[in-house]
Structures are given as C-alpha cells and as structure tokens.
Short mmCIF file of C-alpha atoms in Angstrom, two decimals:
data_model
loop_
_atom_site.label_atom_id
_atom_site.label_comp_id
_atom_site.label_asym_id
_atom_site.label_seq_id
_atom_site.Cartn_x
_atom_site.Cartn_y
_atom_site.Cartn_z
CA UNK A 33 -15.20 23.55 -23.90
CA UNK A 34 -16.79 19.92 -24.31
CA UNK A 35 -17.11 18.09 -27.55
CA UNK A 36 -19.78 15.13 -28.05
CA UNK A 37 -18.29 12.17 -28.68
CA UNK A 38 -19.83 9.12 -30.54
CA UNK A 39 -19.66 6.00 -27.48
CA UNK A 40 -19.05 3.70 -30.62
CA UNK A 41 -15.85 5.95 -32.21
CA UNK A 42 -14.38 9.06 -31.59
CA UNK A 43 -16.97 11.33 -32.89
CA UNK A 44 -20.10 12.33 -34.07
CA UNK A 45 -20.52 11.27 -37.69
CA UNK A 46 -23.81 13.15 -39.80
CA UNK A 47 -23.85 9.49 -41.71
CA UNK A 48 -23.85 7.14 -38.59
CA UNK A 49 -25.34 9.46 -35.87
CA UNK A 50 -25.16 7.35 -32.55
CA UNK A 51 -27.75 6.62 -30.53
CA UNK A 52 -26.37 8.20 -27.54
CA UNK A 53 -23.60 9.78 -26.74
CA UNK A 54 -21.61 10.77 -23.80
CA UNK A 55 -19.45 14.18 -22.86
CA UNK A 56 -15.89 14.53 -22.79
CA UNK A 57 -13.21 17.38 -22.62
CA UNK A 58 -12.02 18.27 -25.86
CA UNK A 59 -7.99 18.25 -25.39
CA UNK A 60 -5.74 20.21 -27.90
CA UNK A 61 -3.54 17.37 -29.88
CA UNK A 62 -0.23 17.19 -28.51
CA UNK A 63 2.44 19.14 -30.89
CA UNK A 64 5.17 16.86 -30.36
CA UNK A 65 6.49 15.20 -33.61
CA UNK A 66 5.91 11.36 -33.81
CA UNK A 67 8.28 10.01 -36.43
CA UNK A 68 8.52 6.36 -37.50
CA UNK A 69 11.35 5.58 -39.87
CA UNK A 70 11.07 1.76 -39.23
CA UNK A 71 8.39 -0.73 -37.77
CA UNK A 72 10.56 -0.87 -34.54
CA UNK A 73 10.59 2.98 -33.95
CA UNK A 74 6.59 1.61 -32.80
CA UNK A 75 6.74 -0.56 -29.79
CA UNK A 76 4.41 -3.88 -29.24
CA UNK A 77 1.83 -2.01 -27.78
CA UNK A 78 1.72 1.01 -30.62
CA UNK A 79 1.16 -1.38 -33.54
CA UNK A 80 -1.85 -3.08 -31.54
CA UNK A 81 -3.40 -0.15 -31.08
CA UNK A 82 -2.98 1.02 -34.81
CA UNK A 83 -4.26 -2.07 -35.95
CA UNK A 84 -7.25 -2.20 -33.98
CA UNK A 85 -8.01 1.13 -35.06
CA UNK A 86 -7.18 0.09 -38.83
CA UNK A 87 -10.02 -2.68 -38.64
CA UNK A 88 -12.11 -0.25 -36.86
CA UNK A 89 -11.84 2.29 -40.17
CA UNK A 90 -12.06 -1.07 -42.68
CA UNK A 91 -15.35 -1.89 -40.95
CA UNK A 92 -16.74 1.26 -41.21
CA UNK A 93 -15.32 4.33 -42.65
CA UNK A 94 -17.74 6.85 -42.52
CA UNK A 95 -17.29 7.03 -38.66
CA UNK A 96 -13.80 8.86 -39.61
CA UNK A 97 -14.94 11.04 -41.46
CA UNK A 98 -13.96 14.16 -40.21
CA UNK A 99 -11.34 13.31 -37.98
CA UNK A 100 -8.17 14.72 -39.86
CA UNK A 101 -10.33 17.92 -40.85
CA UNK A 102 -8.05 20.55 -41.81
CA UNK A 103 -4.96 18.87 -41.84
CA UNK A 104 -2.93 18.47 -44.62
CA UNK A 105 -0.22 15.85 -45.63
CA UNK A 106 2.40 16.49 -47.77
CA UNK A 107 3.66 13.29 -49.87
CA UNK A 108 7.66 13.65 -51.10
CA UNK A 109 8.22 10.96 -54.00
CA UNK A 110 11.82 10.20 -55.48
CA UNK A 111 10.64 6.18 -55.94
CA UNK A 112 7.41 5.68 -58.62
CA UNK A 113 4.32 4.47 -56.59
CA UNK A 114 1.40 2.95 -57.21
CA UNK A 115 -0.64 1.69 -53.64
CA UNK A 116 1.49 4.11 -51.58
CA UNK A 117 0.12 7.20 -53.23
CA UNK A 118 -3.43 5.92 -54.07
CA UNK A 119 -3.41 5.07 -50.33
CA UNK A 120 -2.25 8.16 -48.39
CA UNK A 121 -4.07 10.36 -50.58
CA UNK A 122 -7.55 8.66 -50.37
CA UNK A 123 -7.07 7.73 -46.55
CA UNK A 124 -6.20 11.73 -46.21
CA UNK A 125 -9.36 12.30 -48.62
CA UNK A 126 -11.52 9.89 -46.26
CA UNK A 127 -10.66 11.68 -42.89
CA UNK A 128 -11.89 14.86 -44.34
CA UNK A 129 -7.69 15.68 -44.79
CA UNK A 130 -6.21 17.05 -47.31
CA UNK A 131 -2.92 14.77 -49.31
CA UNK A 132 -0.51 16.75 -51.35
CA UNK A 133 1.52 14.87 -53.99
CA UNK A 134 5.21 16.02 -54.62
CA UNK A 135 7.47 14.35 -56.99
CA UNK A 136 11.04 15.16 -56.76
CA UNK A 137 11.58 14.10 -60.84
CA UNK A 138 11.44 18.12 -61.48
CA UNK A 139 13.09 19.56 -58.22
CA UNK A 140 15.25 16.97 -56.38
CA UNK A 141 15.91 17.49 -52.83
CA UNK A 142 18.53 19.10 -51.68
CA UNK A 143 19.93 20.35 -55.20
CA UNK A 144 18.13 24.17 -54.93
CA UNK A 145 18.47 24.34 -50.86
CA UNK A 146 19.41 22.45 -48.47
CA UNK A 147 17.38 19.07 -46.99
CA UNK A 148 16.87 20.97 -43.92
CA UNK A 149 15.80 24.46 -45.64
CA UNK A 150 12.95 22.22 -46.95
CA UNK A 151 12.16 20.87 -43.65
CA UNK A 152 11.79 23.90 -41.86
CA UNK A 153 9.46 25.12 -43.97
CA UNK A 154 7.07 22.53 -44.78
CA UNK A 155 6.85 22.23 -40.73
CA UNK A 156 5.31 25.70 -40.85
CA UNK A 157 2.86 24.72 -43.72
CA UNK A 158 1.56 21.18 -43.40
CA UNK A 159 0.83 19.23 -40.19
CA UNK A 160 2.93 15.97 -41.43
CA UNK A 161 5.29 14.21 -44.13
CA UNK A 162 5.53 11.36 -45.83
CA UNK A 163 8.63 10.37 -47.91
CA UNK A 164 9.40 7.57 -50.45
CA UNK A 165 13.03 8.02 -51.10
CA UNK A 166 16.34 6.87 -52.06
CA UNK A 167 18.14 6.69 -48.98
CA UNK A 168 17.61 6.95 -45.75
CA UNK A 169 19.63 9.77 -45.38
CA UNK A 170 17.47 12.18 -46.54
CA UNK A 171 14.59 11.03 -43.83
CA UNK A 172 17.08 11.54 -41.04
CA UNK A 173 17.80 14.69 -42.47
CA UNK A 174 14.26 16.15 -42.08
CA UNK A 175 13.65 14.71 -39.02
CA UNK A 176 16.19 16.29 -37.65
CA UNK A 177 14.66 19.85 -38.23
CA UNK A 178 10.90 18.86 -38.68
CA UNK A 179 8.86 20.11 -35.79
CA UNK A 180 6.30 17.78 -37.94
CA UNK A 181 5.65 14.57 -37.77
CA UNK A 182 7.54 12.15 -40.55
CA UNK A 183 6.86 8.77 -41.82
CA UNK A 184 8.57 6.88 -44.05
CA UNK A 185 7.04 5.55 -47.08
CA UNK A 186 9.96 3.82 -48.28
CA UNK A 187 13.59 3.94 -48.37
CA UNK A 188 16.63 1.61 -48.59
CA UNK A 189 16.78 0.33 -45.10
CA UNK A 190 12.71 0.47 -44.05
CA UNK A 191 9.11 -0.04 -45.13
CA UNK A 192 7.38 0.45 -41.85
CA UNK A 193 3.80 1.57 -43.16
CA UNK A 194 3.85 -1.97 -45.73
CA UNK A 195 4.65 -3.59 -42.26
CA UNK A 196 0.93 -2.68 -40.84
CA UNK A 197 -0.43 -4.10 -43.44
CA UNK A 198 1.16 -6.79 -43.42
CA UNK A 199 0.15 -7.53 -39.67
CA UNK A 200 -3.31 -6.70 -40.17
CA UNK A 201 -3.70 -8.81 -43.10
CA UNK A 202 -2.17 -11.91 -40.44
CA UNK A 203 -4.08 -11.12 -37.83
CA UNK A 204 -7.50 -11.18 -40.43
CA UNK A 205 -6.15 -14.69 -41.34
CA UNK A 206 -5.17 -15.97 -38.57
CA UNK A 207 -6.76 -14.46 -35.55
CA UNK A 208 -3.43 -13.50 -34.31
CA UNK A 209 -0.02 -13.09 -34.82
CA UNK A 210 1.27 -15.52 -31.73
CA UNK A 211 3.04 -18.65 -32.24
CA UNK A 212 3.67 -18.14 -36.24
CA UNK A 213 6.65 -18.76 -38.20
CA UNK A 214 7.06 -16.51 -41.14
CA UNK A 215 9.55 -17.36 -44.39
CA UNK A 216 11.07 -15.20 -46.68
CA UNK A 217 12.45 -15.88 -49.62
CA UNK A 218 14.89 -13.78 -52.44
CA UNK A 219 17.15 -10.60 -52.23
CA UNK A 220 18.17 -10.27 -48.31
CA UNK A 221 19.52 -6.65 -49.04
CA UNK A 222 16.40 -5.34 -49.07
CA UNK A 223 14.50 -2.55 -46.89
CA UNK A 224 11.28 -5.39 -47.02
CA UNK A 225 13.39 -8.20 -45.48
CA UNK A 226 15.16 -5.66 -42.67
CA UNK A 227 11.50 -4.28 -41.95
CA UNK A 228 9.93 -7.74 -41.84
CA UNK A 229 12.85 -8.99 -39.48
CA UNK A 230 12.09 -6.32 -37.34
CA UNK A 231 8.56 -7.15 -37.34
CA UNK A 232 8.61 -10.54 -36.42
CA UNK A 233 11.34 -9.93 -33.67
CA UNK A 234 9.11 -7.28 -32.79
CA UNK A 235 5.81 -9.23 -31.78
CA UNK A 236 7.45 -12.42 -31.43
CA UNK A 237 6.81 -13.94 -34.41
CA UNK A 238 9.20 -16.77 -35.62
CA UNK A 239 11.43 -15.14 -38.66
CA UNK A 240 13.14 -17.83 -41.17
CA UNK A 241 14.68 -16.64 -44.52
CA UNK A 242 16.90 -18.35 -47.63
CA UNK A 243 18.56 -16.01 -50.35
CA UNK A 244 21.30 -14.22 -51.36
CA UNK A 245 22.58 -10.60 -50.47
CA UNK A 246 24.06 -9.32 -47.25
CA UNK A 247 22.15 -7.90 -44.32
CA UNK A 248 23.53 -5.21 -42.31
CA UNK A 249 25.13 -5.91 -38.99
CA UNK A 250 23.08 -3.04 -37.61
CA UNK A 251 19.78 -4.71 -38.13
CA UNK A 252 20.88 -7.87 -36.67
CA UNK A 253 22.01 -6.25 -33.94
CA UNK A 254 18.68 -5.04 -33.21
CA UNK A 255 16.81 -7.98 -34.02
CA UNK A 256 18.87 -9.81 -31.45
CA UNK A 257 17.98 -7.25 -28.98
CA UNK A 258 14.11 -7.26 -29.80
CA UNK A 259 14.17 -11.07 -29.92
CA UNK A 260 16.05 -11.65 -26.13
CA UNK A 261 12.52 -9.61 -25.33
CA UNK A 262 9.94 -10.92 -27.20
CA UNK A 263 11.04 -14.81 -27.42
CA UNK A 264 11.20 -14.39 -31.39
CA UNK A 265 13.95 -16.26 -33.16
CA UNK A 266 15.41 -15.12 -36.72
CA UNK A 267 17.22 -17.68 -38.82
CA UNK A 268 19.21 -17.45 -42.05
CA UNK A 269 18.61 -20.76 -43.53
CA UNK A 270 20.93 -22.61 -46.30
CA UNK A 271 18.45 -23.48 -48.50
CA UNK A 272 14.90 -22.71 -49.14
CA UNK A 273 13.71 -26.43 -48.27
CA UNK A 274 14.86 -25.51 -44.67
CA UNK A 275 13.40 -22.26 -44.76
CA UNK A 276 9.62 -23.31 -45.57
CA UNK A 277 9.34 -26.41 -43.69
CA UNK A 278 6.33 -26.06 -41.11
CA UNK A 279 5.64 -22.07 -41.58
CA UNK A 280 2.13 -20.47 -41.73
CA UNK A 281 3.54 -17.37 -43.55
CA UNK A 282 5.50 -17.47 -47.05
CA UNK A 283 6.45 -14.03 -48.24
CA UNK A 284 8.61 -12.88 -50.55
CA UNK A 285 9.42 -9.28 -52.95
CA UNK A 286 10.39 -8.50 -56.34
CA UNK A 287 13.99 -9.27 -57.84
CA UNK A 288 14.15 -6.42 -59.95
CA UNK A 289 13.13 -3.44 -56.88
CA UNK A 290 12.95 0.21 -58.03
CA UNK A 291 16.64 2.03 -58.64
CA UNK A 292 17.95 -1.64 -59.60
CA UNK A 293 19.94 -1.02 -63.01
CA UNK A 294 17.70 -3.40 -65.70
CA UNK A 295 21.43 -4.43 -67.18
CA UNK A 296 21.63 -6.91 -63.91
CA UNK A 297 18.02 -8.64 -64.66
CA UNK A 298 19.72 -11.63 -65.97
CA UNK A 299 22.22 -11.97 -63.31
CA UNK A 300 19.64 -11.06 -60.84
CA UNK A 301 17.28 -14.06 -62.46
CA UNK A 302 20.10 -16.79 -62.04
CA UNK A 303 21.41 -15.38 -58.54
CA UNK A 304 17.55 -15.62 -57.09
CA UNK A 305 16.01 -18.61 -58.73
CA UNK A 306 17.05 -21.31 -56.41
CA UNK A 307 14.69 -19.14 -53.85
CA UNK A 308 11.27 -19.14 -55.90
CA UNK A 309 8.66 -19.82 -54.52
CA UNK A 310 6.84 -22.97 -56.40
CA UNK A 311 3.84 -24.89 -55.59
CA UNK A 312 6.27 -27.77 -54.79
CA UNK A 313 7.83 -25.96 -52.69
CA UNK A 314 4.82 -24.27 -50.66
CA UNK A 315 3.58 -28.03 -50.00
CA UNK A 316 6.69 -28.19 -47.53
CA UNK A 317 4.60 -25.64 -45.17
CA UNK A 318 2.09 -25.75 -42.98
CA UNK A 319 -1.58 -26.88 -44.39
CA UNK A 320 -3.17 -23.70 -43.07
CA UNK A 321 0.09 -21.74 -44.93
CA UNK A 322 -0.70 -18.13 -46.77
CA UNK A 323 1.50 -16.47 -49.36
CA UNK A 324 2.39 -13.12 -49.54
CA UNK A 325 3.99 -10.44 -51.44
CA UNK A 326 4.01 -6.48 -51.27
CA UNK A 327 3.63 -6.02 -54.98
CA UNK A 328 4.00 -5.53 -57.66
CA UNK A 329 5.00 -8.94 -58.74
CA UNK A 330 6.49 -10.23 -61.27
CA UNK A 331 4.84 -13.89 -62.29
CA UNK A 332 7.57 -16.65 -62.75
CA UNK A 333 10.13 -14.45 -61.02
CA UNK A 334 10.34 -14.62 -57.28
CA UNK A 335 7.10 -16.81 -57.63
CA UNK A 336 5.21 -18.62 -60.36
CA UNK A 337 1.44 -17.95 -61.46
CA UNK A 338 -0.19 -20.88 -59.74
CA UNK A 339 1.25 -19.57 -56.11
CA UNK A 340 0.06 -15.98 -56.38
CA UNK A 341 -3.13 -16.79 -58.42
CA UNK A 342 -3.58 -19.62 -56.18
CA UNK A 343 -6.15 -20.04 -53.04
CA UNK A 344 -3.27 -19.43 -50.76
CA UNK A 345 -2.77 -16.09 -51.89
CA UNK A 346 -3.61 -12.97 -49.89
CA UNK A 347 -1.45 -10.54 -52.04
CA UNK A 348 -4.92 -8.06 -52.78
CA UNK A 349 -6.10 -8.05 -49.13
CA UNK A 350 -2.24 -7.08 -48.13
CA UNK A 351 -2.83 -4.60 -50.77
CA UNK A 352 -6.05 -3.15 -49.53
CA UNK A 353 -4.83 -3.08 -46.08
CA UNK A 354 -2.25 -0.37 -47.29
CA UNK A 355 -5.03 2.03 -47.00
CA UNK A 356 -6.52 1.13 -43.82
CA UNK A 357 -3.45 0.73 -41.81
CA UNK A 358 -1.63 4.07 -42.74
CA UNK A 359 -4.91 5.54 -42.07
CA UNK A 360 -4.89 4.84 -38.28
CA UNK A 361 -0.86 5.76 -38.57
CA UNK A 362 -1.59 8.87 -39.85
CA UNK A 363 -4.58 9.44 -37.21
CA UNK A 364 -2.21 8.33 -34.67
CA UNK A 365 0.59 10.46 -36.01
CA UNK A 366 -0.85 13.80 -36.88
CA UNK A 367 -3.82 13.74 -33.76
CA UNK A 368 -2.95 11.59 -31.22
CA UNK A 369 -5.10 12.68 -28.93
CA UNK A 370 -8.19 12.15 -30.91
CA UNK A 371 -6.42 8.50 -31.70
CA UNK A 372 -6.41 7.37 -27.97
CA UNK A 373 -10.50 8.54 -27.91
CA UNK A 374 -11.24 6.40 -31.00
CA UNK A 375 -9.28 3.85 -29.60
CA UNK A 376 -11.12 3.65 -26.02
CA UNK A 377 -14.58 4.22 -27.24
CA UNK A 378 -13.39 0.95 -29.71
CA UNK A 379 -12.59 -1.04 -26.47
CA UNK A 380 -15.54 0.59 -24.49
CA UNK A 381 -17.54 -0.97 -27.59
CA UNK A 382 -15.87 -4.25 -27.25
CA UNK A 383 -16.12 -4.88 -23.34
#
C-alpha cells in the first residue's frame, strides 16, 4: 500500500492541501511501549526531535490534524490539574484523538484490584496512559505490565512532560539552549527541581540552585553521570546571592505543592523566604535574564508581583507550551513511525 504524504508535514491535511506531494510506504507503527517516567528516560537527541516537532504543531496545527486518528488516551488523575488536563485532552482533540479523563477521587487505584489488574486491561483498550499521581510507585507498577505506552504527568520524583515545555519555551527565547546557566530557587525536595536537574545535566545546560530540603542521592547520582557526558555542572549554592549571579534562567515552584498538609504553610513561609525571588534580587543576573515558574503561583510567596507580572516573565508562554510539547510526545509516543515522517519532511522543509 502507499500513502501520500504532505512534503511540508507528515500528511495530507483537507485545510492546508500541499502543493505537491511525494509517495511513500505506509509502515505499521511499531507496538513497542515507549515509556518516559522522567526527562532523562529521553536522550539528547529525543527531546530535539520532540521539540522541533512541538514548534512545527505551534506554527501550524491544522497540518496534525488527523494524525492520532483513532487513538485514544486515557488520563489517570490522583493530583487536581489545571494545564495538564486542558492540555492532553485538547492536544488529543487536535490530532483527531480521542482523551479520556479518569479521576481516582471515586475509585483509587489499587483499592478494588490490583495496580497491575488495571494495567493489563487498559493495554487492551486504549493505545496509551498518562498518570498524575502520588508516588512513583504506582507508575512503575503499570509499566511493568502495560504493553502500552506510559507517561508521566506528575509524581513525587518527576515532571518530564513540564520539562518540554520548559525547553521549548528557552529555546523560543533564546535561540538555544547552549551555554546557559539556569537558577532555581525554594523547596529542593521537589519532583520540579529533580526533573529540572536532570534537564540541564541532560543538554548541558549549567544547573545552580539555593533552598532548603534534601535531594535524593539517587538523582545526584545520575546527574553526575549525565553531566561527565554532556559538560553540564550542577551546584547547590549557600545562598541565593550565589545562586543568581550571571544566569539567563531564574525559575522557581510553589511552596505550598499539592498533598502538602496546609497546617505547615507558616513554617513552610519562614523556611523558604530567604529564597524569593525579588526584583533586587533578579538584578544580580544576567541583563538578557527570563523568569520562570510552572504554575500556579502564588504572588509574594516564592516570588513577588513585580517579578512574575514583570517584562521578564515568560510564565504564560511556559504555560502554552504545555500543549504543544506533549503533543509531539504523545505523537512520538503512541505513532512513532508517523513521528519520524513529520519529523523528516520538517527537515526536508528546512534544508
């Protein structure tokens, strides 16, 4: 059989027909499960692809518009979400997919069968997974009986699809991620600072940080290792003076993250304040600096009004980005086949 293939995507489109085309095979997507728990499961190479095919879909939808027809995602939810559900389930909506929402308030997992009952039968009923949980736990426990791909919206050790976003939304500003120094500021027990350590150690990215809370040994073991590749360097700084000097990148999360008992706000307030970020303090950075934060936010917490509001601020296009970057995940993910065409007729277009 031979499928027509749009030279500038991956298909023919009925709203952007091209104006020629060329002939290829049409190849059966691969069955094999590609799960990402964590922004390092993806190598160098993965997350430039997805993010070329991310700006691809920002620029112009429509030329996706068909090419998760059929499929259908189904969307676990133990945490409350706002962009992570809006997100997947208009990015499934926009590649003629289908996005199921599933709330675990009424039927916990794992309370009337097993973690791996579920599993096995959503992998005969959907063609991928997406879970915001708890613990991690539970995501190693489907993927170890999923013949479906799963993907991690959140848990306590990982945010890998917030980490594409996050890229893209540095590469819009700054052309690239080379030679950049990120800092982060706040709780350092935190799935967003292990994920964005990974990150940075992942594409080489300078990685500075000054709060409190411990980070496990495990993910600065494999920082180390990703950074003795890449050239990276991560650094736990003493105060946050030392950790914003000179960086393009100031990031930081909220103090009060979901499952944290309200009772410690106060505690939580006077543990974290010497690490807000200020306007005083941003002027330590470089002149070109942006701010960012994964939202929601919590003004005069872990920063004040004038940073966020401020010009510096990229918070809403990190936001947006949420939908175009797990889009080309989830392409990647649940076809990859008809990812790598998209992908080359994108270069094709380029060269």
């Amino acid at each position: 059989d031979l499928a027509t293939v749009s030279v500038l995507n991956c298909h023919t489109s009925p709203y952007n027909p091209p104006t020629h085309t060329m002939v290829v095979p049409t190849v059966v997507d691969a069955p094999a499960p590609r799960h990402v728990l964590k922004i390092s499961d993806l190598k160098k190479t993965d997350l430039d692809d997805i993010i070329t095919v991310a700006q691809s879909m920002k620029k112009d939808r429509e030329q996706y518009s068909d090419v998760l027809k059929g499929d259908t995602l189904l969307m676990i939810f133990e945490k409350p979400s706002l962009r992570t559900r809006v997100s997947l389930e208009t990015g499934m909506f926009q590649m003629g997919g289908h996005g199921i929402f599933y709330s675990l308030d009424g039927s916990p997992m794992g309370k009337k069968e097993t973690v791996e009952d579920t599993g096995k039968v959503l992998s005969r009923m959907v063609q991928g997974i997406t879970a915001r949980v708890s613990t991690r736990e539970t995501l190693h426990k489907l993927i170890d009986v999923c013949s479906i791909p799963v993907l991690n919206a959140l848990d306590d050790f990982a945010h890998p699809m917030q980490m594409l976003a996050d890229i893209q939304t540095i590469i819009e500003k700054f052309g690239t991620y080379e030679n950049l120094t990120m800092a982060y500021f706040g709780d350092l027990d935190n799935n967003m600072t292990f994920d964005l350590m990974r990150l940075c150690a992942l594409v080489g990215m300078n990685f500075k940080m000054a709060g409190a809370g411990n980070i496990e040994q495990s993910v600065w073991d494999e920082c180390n290792e990703l950074c003795a590749q890449t050239g990276a360097t991560v650094q736990l700084c003493d105060t946050a003076e030392e950790a914003m000097r000179g960086v393009n990148i100031v990031y930081c999360d909220s103090w009060m993250s979901y499952g944290v008992d309200p009772k410690l706000a106060e505690e939580r307030v006077q543990l974290f304040m010497p690490y807000q970020v200020t306007s005083e303090l941003m002027e330590l950075a470089d002149d070109n600096v942006i701010f960012m934060n994964c939202l929601p936010a919590a003004r005069g917490m872990e920063q004040t009004s004038e940073v966020i509001d401020g010009p510096r601020s990229v918070v809403f296009d990190q936001a947006e980005n949420r939908l175009h970057a797990q889009k080309a995940l989830l392409l990647r993910t649940l076809r990859p086949n008809t990812f790598a065409k998209c992908l080359n007729a994108i270069k094709k277009q380029a060269n």
